[in-house]
Amino acid sequence: MAPAPTLPVQPPNGPTLPVAESSVPPQQRSQKQMTKAERRELQERQRAAKADAKANGANGQAKQPPKSVPPPLAATSRKPGRPAEPTPKPPATPGLKGQSHTRGAPSIAETGPPNARGLRIFSHFGLPKPVSVAKGDIHPIILRLALQFSNFKITGANARCIATLTAFKTVIQEYVTPPNNTLSRHLMTHLNPQISHLVAARPMSVTMGNAIRQLKLEISRMDIDLPEQDAKDVLCQKIDNYIRDRIIIADQVIEETAANKIKDGDVILTFARSSVVQKVLLGAMEEGRQFSVVVVDSRPMLEGKRLLSVLASAGIQCTYILLPALGSVISEVSLVLVGAHSIHANGAVYSRAGTALVAMMAKQHSVPVVVCCETYKYSDTVQLDSFTKNELAPATDNFSSFPLGKSRDALLTQNQINLEILNPLYDLTPPSSITAVVTEVGVIPPNSISSIPIALGRLL
Amino acid sequence: MATSESKFDLRSTYRKNLENHEISPPLAAILALSELVVNSGAGTMFELVKELHGGAEVLKKSTTNPISLNAGCELFIAFVTLFPHESDSFAELKSELMKQGQKYAREAISYRDKIAELMLGFIKDDSVILTHSYSRVVMKALLHAHKTKRISVYVTEARPRGLGIKTYESLTAAGIPCTVVLDSAVAYVMDKVDFVLVGSEAVVESGGLINAVGSSQIAIIAKAGNKPFYALAESYKFHRLFPLSQYDLPTHNPSILSFRSPQAPAARSAPSGVSPDNQTPTISISSSVTPTAQSSRTMSADQIACNPDVDYTRPELISLVFSDVGTLTPEAISQYLVAMFAG
């Protein structure tokens, strides 16, 4: 019996009749009998067909990943990617891809040979997507925050965490426990869609993750008998305390400790913009130490410019260079101070892309590298490379700062079908390149970072 | 005033404690501070801790190398702060604290024996050991090993203080074959050596070592020659300091390694008997060279003052640290310190 012609569902086992086979070749054979390449081809074709249908369909549905091939093709080595997504990732094989570059635009159907792959090795880097229709009842302040995150108006681990917690305070205050429910149990389910919405706007930072985990712990610990307003006030108080203790005061302690490492006549090098390092340098300046700063910056984010303007207006002597110029300056530097997005149990530091280069170069020239990091950025995981977990920078106009000898159109990549731009936001500095990590519980060598929870267990 | 009297007591008490050969600066400091506790006029814990800090400052100023002393002071102050105040009267508490301080010092003297015992397992029969300068704990370890194994020891001269000679004398008196090597001959001798053993002034948070100048050099050469580098340190020498480099040590001051303006030769205190005219172009070791026409020179006191007393050995160069709390890798030092002091 010939099975249904179009659905690639597993046909009844056993080889099909030769008649059926000849009429509708590979598709009708059992999936198990197809070779890997044939299965892949099949998937490709279906995907292309779906993408076609999509492109002709509603434009706004760009975000929907086509759920192709219902039976999981466990044998394919490729992750179920999303060719419909207009992400600027380089194709692993030079296939023809007519993908649009700007965010939010509908995908253009894949034309050309069916083995157009694309999005292979970097498909797991989530690109910040434009915030789509919010699912569920999302508080307007969360909507606003998500928009700010996805437009990179709020950047930096500390800033994002504080903004998130502050927004949650409002959400909690305006929350009303539905009847027959307790705050400690229901508030969590109320907050979850808000959190998902933020994560959809931009992947969560480790700081946000730790803070939210702590918040959930506090919520679950709430006394059931407490009247609602009291419970909400207690929670807001706890959030305030968390921000105060783990971020603000921690920064003050780090500022004092790290400023002690700055001696008169030092040349301090820093990379991009870390809020903690900024505080350290301004604090040391106020204490009257004489030093100069080299700010190293890198495209496309160019966050160092903000740091430069703050330091220069405080009266600190600054030099500004881009990352490729680092090799020429490093021999003049006495100390490297960098911030971190998160630190891991094996002592690796996850920070803005380029930090690893700065640290490794400094280590080669025997310049001490000091990472300033609060303990709430500690993540129990072990990270070994920059690859398994990362994020891509938004596809901004990369050429706005270029001198325009050529016409703009020639530089933009929409017209370059063989060119994709890859801008990871973070990289991993191995513990061997780091001399010391300054936290609020003390100065710790990188290989002993895993003792932070022990130190914290005493304090908390 | 009572405080100035006790301050006076403090320095002389400290020096008196040091006269006991077995007691090292941190222990002497702990003993002196515990006596300060009893002699102080403080009525509350807060005042007491403040006075202890003041006392520690006084002691630190009295010596040029306060690092190990500091370690002892910090340990005692942390102990006092964390001590449970169960006694009814403050005076009782103070005398209790002093007793504890003295008890600790007594026990601490036995730490060297513990360390010598731990070290014994790592010394094979017929080992050739290189050590640096003079260290009481290393002496104990070597003498202890000598009882059951055959060892021979190279010791560096350790200029400018020349304490290596003291080691040489003690070891030969005990019957251990020993030779003094020049500080500059360490690389020459490294291939003959099985492992390097040094004492310590302090072990710091990074897992690095602060010891007499020359230790860092020996560690680098040992690393290049793939020989183990062992440090012996009692637990009261563990310090929360974190030097980022040699020049980040508290003992470093701008005059060290500074360039002086060239002085007239007459102003330099030249060793007697050397005059440029008598200098022979070749160094002859034969007995025909009279002592007055010696062709070697030594550094003047001024020149020695431009040089450091202690240096910092990076943790990557150290194989193991032997201590009364156990045999630790450099990474474990920080974990121990965090566990001790972060509470």
Short mmCIF file of N, CA, C and O in Angstrom, two decimals, chain A residues 307-363:
data_model
loop_
_atom_site.label_atom_id
_atom_site.label_comp_id
_atom_site.label_asym_id
_atom_site.label_seq_id
_atom_site.Cartn_x
_atom_site.Cartn_y
_atom_site.Cartn_z
N LEU A 307 33.23 56.35 28.74
CA LEU A 307 34.16 56.35 29.87
C LEU A 307 35.16 57.48 29.72
O LEU A 307 35.49 58.18 30.67
N LEU A 308 35.65 57.66 28.50
CA LEU A 308 36.63 58.70 28.24
C LEU A 308 36.09 60.07 28.63
O LEU A 308 36.78 60.86 29.28
N SER A 309 34.84 60.36 28.24
CA SER A 309 34.32 61.70 28.54
C SER A 309 34.15 61.88 30.04
O SER A 309 34.45 62.94 30.59
N VAL A 310 33.73 60.83 30.75
CA VAL A 310 33.57 60.96 32.20
C VAL A 310 34.92 61.20 32.86
O VAL A 310 35.08 62.09 33.71
N LEU A 311 35.93 60.41 32.47
CA LEU A 311 37.23 60.55 33.11
C LEU A 311 37.88 61.88 32.78
O LEU A 311 38.48 62.54 33.64
N ALA A 312 37.77 62.28 31.52
CA ALA A 312 38.41 63.54 31.12
C ALA A 312 37.79 64.72 31.84
O ALA A 312 38.49 65.64 32.25
N SER A 313 36.45 64.69 31.98
CA SER A 313 35.85 65.83 32.68
C SER A 313 36.17 65.81 34.16
O SER A 313 36.07 66.84 34.83
N ALA A 314 36.60 64.66 34.70
CA ALA A 314 37.02 64.65 36.10
C ALA A 314 38.45 65.13 36.26
O ALA A 314 38.94 65.26 37.37
N GLY A 315 39.12 65.35 35.15
CA GLY A 315 40.47 65.88 35.23
C GLY A 315 41.57 64.84 35.17
O GLY A 315 42.72 65.12 35.47
N ILE A 316 41.22 63.61 34.80
CA ILE A 316 42.23 62.57 34.70
C ILE A 316 42.85 62.64 33.31
O ILE A 316 42.15 62.81 32.32
N GLN A 317 44.17 62.47 33.26
CA GLN A 317 44.84 62.51 31.97
C GLN A 317 44.57 61.21 31.23
O GLN A 317 44.90 60.12 31.73
N CYS A 318 43.96 61.29 30.06
CA CYS A 318 43.55 60.08 29.36
C CYS A 318 44.13 60.00 27.97
O CYS A 318 44.38 61.01 27.32
N THR A 319 44.35 58.76 27.54
CA THR A 319 44.70 58.50 26.15
C THR A 319 43.65 57.53 25.62
O THR A 319 43.21 56.65 26.35
N TYR A 320 43.27 57.69 24.38
CA TYR A 320 42.23 56.84 23.81
C TYR A 320 42.78 56.13 22.59
O TYR A 320 43.27 56.78 21.68
N ILE A 321 42.74 54.81 22.62
CA ILE A 321 43.20 54.07 21.44
C ILE A 321 42.19 52.99 21.11
O ILE A 321 41.37 52.59 21.93
N LEU A 322 42.27 52.52 19.88
CA LEU A 322 41.47 51.37 19.49
C LEU A 322 42.28 50.10 19.74
O LEU A 322 43.50 50.13 19.82
N LEU A 323 41.57 49.00 19.81
CA LEU A 323 42.21 47.74 20.20
C LEU A 323 43.42 47.36 19.36
O LEU A 323 44.43 46.89 19.91
N PRO A 324 43.41 47.52 18.05
CA PRO A 324 44.60 47.11 17.29
C PRO A 324 45.87 47.85 17.68
O PRO A 324 46.96 47.36 17.43
N ALA A 325 45.73 49.01 18.30
CA ALA A 325 46.92 49.78 18.67
C ALA A 325 47.50 49.34 20.00
O ALA A 325 48.49 49.91 20.47
N LEU A 326 46.90 48.34 20.62
CA LEU A 326 47.31 47.95 21.97
C LEU A 326 48.78 47.57 22.05
O LEU A 326 49.47 47.91 23.00
N GLY A 327 49.27 46.86 21.04
CA GLY A 327 50.64 46.37 21.09
C GLY A 327 51.67 47.47 21.24
O GLY A 327 52.72 47.27 21.85
N SER A 328 51.35 48.66 20.69
CA SER A 328 52.34 49.73 20.76
C SER A 328 52.40 50.38 22.12
O SER A 328 53.40 50.97 22.49
N VAL A 329 51.30 50.29 22.87
CA VAL A 329 51.24 51.03 24.14
C VAL A 329 51.55 50.17 25.33
O VAL A 329 51.86 50.67 26.40
N ILE A 330 51.44 48.84 25.17
CA ILE A 330 51.39 47.98 26.35
C ILE A 330 52.67 48.06 27.16
O ILE A 330 52.66 47.88 28.38
N SER A 331 53.80 48.36 26.53
CA SER A 331 55.03 48.40 27.31
C SER A 331 55.09 49.59 28.26
O SER A 331 55.91 49.63 29.16
N GLU A 332 54.20 50.57 28.04
CA GLU A 332 54.19 51.74 28.92
C GLU A 332 53.24 51.58 30.09
O GLU A 332 53.19 52.42 30.98
N VAL A 333 52.48 50.49 30.09
CA VAL A 333 51.39 50.37 31.04
C VAL A 333 51.87 49.71 32.32
O VAL A 333 52.66 48.77 32.29
N SER A 334 51.40 50.19 33.49
CA SER A 334 51.80 49.56 34.75
C SER A 334 50.73 48.64 35.31
O SER A 334 51.04 47.72 36.07
N LEU A 335 49.46 48.88 34.97
CA LEU A 335 48.40 48.07 35.56
C LEU A 335 47.21 48.04 34.61
O LEU A 335 46.87 49.05 34.02
N VAL A 336 46.61 46.88 34.46
CA VAL A 336 45.41 46.77 33.64
C VAL A 336 44.22 46.52 34.57
O VAL A 336 44.24 45.61 35.39
N LEU A 337 43.19 47.36 34.44
CA LEU A 337 41.98 47.21 35.25
C LEU A 337 40.81 46.96 34.32
O LEU A 337 40.53 47.79 33.47
N VAL A 338 40.15 45.84 34.49
CA VAL A 338 38.99 45.60 33.64
C VAL A 338 37.82 45.17 34.50
O VAL A 338 37.97 44.75 35.65
N GLY A 339 36.62 45.28 33.93
CA GLY A 339 35.44 44.82 34.63
C GLY A 339 35.04 43.46 34.08
O GLY A 339 35.75 42.87 33.27
N ALA A 340 33.92 42.97 34.52
CA ALA A 340 33.48 41.65 34.08
C ALA A 340 31.97 41.60 33.97
O ALA A 340 31.25 42.32 34.67
N HIS A 341 31.49 40.75 33.09
CA HIS A 341 30.07 40.47 33.02
C HIS A 341 29.76 39.39 34.05
O HIS A 341 28.76 39.46 34.77
N SER A 342 30.64 38.39 34.12
CA SER A 342 30.46 37.33 35.12
C SER A 342 31.79 36.62 35.31
O SER A 342 32.66 36.67 34.45
N ILE A 343 31.95 35.98 36.47
CA ILE A 343 33.12 35.12 36.67
C ILE A 343 32.64 33.72 36.98
O ILE A 343 31.59 33.53 37.58
N HIS A 344 33.45 32.76 36.60
CA HIS A 344 33.02 31.38 36.67
C HIS A 344 33.85 30.59 37.65
O HIS A 344 34.91 31.02 38.08
N ALA A 345 33.36 29.41 37.98
CA ALA A 345 33.98 28.63 39.04
C ALA A 345 35.42 28.24 38.71
O ALA A 345 36.22 28.06 39.62
N ASN A 346 35.75 28.14 37.42
CA ASN A 346 37.14 27.80 37.10
C ASN A 346 38.02 29.03 37.01
O ASN A 346 39.17 28.92 36.61
N GLY A 347 37.48 30.18 37.38
CA GLY A 347 38.32 31.37 37.39
C GLY A 347 38.32 32.14 36.08
O GLY A 347 39.00 33.14 35.95
N ALA A 348 37.56 31.68 35.11
CA ALA A 348 37.53 32.40 33.84
C ALA A 348 36.61 33.60 33.96
O ALA A 348 35.63 33.58 34.69
N VAL A 349 36.94 34.66 33.24
CA VAL A 349 36.16 35.88 33.31
C VAL A 349 35.49 36.12 31.97
O VAL A 349 36.14 36.13 30.94
N TYR A 350 34.20 36.31 32.02
CA TYR A 350 33.39 36.51 30.82
C TYR A 350 33.10 38.00 30.74
O TYR A 350 32.46 38.55 31.62
N SER A 351 33.63 38.64 29.70
CA SER A 351 33.53 40.09 29.68
C SER A 351 33.41 40.56 28.24
O SER A 351 33.37 39.76 27.31
N ARG A 352 33.36 41.88 28.05
CA ARG A 352 33.16 42.43 26.71
C ARG A 352 34.22 41.91 25.75
O ARG A 352 35.39 41.78 26.10
N ALA A 353 33.82 41.61 24.54
CA ALA A 353 34.74 41.04 23.56
C ALA A 353 35.93 41.97 23.36
O ALA A 353 35.76 43.13 23.03
N GLY A 354 37.11 41.41 23.50
CA GLY A 354 38.33 42.21 23.44
C GLY A 354 39.07 42.18 24.76
O GLY A 354 40.28 42.40 24.79
N THR A 355 38.36 41.92 25.84
CA THR A 355 39.02 41.87 27.14
C THR A 355 40.06 40.78 27.19
O THR A 355 41.15 40.94 27.76
N ALA A 356 39.75 39.63 26.59
CA ALA A 356 40.70 38.52 26.61
C ALA A 356 42.00 38.91 25.92
O ALA A 356 43.09 38.57 26.39
N LEU A 357 41.88 39.63 24.81
CA LEU A 357 43.09 40.06 24.09
C LEU A 357 43.91 40.99 24.97
O LEU A 357 45.15 40.85 25.05
N VAL A 358 43.24 41.93 25.61
CA VAL A 358 43.95 42.87 26.47
C VAL A 358 44.67 42.12 27.58
O VAL A 358 45.85 42.35 27.87
N ALA A 359 43.97 41.18 28.22
CA ALA A 359 44.55 40.45 29.35
C ALA A 359 45.74 39.60 28.90
O ALA A 359 46.79 39.58 29.55
N MET A 360 45.58 38.90 27.80
CA MET A 360 46.67 38.04 27.34
C MET A 360 47.89 38.85 26.93
O MET A 360 49.03 38.48 27.22
N MET A 361 47.66 39.96 26.27
CA MET A 361 48.78 40.81 25.86
C MET A 361 49.50 41.35 27.09
O MET A 361 50.73 41.38 27.17
N ALA A 362 48.72 41.78 28.09
CA ALA A 362 49.33 42.32 29.30
C ALA A 362 50.15 41.26 30.01
O ALA A 362 51.25 41.50 30.49
N LYS A 363 49.60 40.04 30.07
CA LYS A 363 50.31 38.96 30.74
C LYS A 363 51.65 38.70 30.07
O LYS A 363 52.65 38.47 30.74
#
